[in-house]
Short mmCIF file of C-alpha atoms in Angstrom, two decimals:
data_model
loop_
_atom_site.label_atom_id
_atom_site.label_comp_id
_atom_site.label_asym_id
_atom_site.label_seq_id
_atom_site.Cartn_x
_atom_site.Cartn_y
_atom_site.Cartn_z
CA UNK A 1 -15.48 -20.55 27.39
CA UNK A 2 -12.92 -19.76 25.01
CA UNK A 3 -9.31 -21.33 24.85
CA UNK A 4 -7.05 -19.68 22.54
CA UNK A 5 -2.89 -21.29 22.05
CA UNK A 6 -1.07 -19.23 19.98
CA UNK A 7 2.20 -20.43 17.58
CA UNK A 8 4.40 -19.80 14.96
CA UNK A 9 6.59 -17.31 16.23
CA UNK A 10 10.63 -17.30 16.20
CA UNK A 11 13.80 -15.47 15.39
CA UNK A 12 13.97 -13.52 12.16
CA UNK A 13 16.21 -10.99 10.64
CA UNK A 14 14.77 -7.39 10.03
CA UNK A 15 13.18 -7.34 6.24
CA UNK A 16 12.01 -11.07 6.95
CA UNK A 17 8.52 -12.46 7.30
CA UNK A 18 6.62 -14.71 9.72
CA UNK A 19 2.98 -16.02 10.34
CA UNK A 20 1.24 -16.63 13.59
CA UNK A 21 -1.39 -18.44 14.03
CA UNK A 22 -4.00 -18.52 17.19
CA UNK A 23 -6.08 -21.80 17.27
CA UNK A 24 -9.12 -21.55 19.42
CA UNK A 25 -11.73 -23.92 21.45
CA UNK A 26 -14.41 -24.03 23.21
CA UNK A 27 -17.39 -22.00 22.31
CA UNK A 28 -18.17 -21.66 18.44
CA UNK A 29 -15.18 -19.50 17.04
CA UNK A 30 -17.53 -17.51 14.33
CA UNK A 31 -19.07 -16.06 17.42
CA UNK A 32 -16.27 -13.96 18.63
CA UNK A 33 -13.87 -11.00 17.18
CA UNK A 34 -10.84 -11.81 17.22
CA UNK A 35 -7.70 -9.60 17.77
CA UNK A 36 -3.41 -9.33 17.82
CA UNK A 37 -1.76 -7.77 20.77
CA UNK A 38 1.85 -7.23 21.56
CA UNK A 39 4.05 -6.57 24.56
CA UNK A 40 7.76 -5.90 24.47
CA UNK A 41 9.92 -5.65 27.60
CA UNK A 42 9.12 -2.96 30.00
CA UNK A 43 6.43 -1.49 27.87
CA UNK A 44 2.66 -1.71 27.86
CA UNK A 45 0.72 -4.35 25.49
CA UNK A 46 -0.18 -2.65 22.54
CA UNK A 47 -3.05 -3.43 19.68
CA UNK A 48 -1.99 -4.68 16.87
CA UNK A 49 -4.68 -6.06 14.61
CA UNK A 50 -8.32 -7.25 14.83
CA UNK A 51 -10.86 -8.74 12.68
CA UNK A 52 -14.16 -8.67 13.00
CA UNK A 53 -16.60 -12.23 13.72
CA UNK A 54 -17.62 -12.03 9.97
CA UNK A 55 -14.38 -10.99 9.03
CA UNK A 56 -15.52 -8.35 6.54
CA UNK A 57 -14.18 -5.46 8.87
CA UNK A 58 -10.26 -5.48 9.77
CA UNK A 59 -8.18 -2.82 12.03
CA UNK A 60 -4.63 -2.17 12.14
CA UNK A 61 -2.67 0.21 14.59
CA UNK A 62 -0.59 2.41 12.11
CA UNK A 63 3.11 0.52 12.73
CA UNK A 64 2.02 -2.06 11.08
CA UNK A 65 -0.57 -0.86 8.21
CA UNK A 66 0.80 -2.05 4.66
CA UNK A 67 3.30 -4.63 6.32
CA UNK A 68 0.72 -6.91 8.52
CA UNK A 69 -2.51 -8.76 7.70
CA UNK A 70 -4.94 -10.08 9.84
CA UNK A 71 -7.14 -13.16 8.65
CA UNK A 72 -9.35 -15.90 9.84
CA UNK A 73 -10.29 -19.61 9.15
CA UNK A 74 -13.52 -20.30 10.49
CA UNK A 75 -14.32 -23.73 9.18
CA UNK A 76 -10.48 -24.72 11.13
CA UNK A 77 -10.78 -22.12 14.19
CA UNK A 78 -8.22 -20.04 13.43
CA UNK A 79 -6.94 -16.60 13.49
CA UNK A 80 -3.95 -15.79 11.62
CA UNK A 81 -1.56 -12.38 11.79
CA UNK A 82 1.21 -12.63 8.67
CA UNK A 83 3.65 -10.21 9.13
CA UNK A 84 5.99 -9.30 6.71
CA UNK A 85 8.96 -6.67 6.28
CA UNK A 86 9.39 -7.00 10.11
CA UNK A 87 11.60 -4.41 12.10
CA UNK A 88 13.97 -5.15 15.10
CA UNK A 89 10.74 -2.62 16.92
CA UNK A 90 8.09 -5.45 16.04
CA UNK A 91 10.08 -7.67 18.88
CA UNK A 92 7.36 -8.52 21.37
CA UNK A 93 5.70 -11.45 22.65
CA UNK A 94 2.46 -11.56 20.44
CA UNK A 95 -0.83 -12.52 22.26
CA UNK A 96 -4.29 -13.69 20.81
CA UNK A 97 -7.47 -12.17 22.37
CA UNK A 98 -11.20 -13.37 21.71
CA UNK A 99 -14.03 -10.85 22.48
CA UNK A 100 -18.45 -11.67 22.55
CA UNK A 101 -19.96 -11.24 18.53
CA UNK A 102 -21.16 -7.84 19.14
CA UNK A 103 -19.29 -6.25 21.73
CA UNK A 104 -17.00 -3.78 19.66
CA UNK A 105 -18.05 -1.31 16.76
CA UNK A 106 -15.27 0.99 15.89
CA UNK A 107 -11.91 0.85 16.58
CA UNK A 108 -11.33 2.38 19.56
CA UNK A 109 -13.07 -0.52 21.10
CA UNK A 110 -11.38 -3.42 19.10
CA UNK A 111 -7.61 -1.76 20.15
CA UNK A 112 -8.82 -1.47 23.60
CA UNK A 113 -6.56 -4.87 25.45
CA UNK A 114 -10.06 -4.41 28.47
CA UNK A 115 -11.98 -5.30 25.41
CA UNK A 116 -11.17 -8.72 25.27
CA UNK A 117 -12.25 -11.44 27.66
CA UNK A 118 -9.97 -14.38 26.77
CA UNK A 119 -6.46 -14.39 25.85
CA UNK A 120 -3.84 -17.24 24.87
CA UNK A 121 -0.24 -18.00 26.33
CA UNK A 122 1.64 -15.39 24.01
CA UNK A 123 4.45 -16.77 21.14
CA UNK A 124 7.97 -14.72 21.01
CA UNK A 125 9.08 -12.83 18.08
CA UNK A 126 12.51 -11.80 17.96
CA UNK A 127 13.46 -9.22 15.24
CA UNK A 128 17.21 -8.89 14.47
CA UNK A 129 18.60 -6.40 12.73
#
């Protein structure tokens, strides 16, 4: 199994920046994609960004192309989502997800949330404006 504890989120004012980072356990962290979701209040979670268990294949939902970047650490276990230029709409609590090596292929798959088979605790962002 896979244990995933995400951090590094906060307050910020709009135009600000902030990195999360998603440390994972457990099984050998090369082996899995890894992915960003987001839920604000009274909405549906949402795909963010996922990158692929090489890491030589990245997807972005279109909010967030140009602004967000999705990157891992393998050697340290760790996913990483820097987001910059943030918007008072980026306000969600952001979740880590962890799906098998070869499970996706395209990106309808990797933005899918059934996709994934192990997910962390979630880490606020709060966007002012």
């Amino acid at each position: 199994q896979v244990q995933l504890v995400e951090s590094g989120g906060g307050l910020v004012q709009a135009g600000g920046s902030l990195r999360l980072s998603c440390a994972a356990s457990g099984r050998t962290f090369s082996n899995y994609a890894m992915a960003w979701f987001r839920q604000a209040p009274g909405k549906e979670r949402e795909f963010v960004a996922a990158i692929s268990w090489s890491g030589d294949r990245t997807y972005y939902t279109d909010s967030v192309k140009g602004r967000f970047t999705i990157s891992r650490d393998n050697a340290k276990s760790t996913v990483f989502l820097q987001m910059n230029s943030l918007k008072p709409e980026d306000t969600a609590i952001y979740y880590c997800a962890a799906q098998p090596l070869d499970y996706c292929s395209a990106y309808g798959c990797y933005a899918g949330p059934k996709s994934y088979g192990f997910w962390g605790q979630g880490t606020q962002v709060i966007v002012s404006s």
